[in-house]
Each structure stands twice: as C-alpha cells, then as structure tokens.
mmCIF file of C-alpha atoms and ligand atoms in Angstrom:
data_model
loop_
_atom_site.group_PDB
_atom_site.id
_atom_site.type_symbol
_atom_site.label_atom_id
_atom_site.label_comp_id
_atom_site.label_asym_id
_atom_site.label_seq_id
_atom_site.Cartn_x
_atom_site.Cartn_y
_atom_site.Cartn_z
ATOM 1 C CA UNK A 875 0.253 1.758 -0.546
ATOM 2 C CA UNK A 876 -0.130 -1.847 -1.863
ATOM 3 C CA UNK A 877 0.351 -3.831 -5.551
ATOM 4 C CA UNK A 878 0.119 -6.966 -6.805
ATOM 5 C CA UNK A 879 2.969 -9.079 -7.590
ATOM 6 C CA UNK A 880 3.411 -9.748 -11.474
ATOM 7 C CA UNK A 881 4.610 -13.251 -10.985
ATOM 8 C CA UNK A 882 2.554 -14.637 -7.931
ATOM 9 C CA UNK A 883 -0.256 -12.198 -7.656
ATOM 10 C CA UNK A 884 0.004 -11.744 -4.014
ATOM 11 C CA UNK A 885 -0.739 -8.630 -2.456
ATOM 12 C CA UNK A 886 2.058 -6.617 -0.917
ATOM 13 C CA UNK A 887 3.498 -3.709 0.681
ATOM 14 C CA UNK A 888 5.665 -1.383 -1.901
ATOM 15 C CA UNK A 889 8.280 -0.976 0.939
ATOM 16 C CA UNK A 890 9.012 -4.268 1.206
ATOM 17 C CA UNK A 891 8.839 -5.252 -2.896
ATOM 18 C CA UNK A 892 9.811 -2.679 -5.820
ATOM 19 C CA UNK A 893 10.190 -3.310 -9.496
ATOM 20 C CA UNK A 894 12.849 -5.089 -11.193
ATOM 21 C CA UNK A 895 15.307 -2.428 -13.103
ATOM 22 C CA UNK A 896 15.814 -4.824 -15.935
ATOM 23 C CA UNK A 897 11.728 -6.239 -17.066
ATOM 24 C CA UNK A 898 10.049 -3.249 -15.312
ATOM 25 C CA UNK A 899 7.945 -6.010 -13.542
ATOM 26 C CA UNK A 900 6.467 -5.478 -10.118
ATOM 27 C CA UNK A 901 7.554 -8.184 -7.707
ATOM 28 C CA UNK A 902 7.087 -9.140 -4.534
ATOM 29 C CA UNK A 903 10.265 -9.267 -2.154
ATOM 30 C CA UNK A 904 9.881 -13.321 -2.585
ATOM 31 C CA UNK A 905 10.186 -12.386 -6.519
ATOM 32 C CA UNK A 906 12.047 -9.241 -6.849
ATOM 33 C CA UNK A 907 14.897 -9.970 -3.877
ATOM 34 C CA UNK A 908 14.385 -13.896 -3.471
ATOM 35 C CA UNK A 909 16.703 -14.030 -0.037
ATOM 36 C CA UNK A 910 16.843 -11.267 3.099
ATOM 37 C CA UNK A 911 20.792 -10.969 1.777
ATOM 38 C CA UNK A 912 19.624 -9.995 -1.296
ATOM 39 C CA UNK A 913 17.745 -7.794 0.306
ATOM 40 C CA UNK A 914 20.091 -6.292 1.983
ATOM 41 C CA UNK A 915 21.572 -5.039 -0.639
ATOM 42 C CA UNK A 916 19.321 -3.328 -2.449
ATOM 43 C CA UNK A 917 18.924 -1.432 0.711
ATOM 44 C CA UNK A 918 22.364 -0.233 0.904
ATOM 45 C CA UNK A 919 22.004 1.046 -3.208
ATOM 46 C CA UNK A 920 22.629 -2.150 -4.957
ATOM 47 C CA UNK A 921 20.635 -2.305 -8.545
ATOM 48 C CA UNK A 922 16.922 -4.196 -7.882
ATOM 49 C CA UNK A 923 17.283 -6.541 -10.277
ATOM 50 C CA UNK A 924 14.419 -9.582 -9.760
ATOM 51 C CA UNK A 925 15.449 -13.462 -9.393
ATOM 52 C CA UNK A 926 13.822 -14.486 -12.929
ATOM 53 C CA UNK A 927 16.634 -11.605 -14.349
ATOM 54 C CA UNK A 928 19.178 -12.828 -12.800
ATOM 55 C CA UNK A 929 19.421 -16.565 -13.627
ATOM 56 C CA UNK A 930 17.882 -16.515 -17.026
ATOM 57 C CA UNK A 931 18.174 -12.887 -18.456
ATOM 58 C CA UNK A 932 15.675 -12.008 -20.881
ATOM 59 C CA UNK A 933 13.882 -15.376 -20.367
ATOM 60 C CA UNK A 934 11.994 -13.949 -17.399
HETATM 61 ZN ZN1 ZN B 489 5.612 -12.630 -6.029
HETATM 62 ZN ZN1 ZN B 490 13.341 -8.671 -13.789
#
C-alpha cells in the first residue's frame, strides 16, 4: 500500500512513513521521522510526531 507525502508529494511506502499524531498529516519518513534515530523510536512506541511539529508547533 502506497500514499503521497503531504509536504513533498513523493510517493511512499506506509511502512516506512505514517501520519503525524499532532496535524494528522501524512508524511514521508524524510517528513514524518526526519533522522533513522528518530526513527527508531517510533519503532520501539515513541509518539509519531512529524519534524514541522516538533520545531515550530502549530506553525507546521
Ligand atoms: Zn515528504
Ligand atoms: Zn505534524
């Protein structure tokens, strides 16, 4: 199953992407995660919470 990303457009795979908790937006893993750390965390239960909602909040 693919999407589009919100932000860039590009075409990716849901497992590696998802959608941001906060805007509901569906990012790409460049746009939702923005590092393989990052990642990594969501994997292991962290909140996915995309890059643009975590430096600028409801700016995104
Ligand atoms: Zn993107
Ligand atoms: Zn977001």
């Amino acid at each position: 199953m693919a999407t589009d990303c919100d932000v860039c457009g590009v075409r990716f795979d849901l497992v590696s992407g998802g959608v941001c908790t906060r805007c509901k937006k569906i990012l790409c893993a460049r746009h939702l995660h923005g590092s393989f750390f990052r990642r990594l965390l969501v994997d292991l239960g962290a909140p996915s919470v995309c890059v643009a909602c975590r430096s600028g909040g409801a700016r995104a």
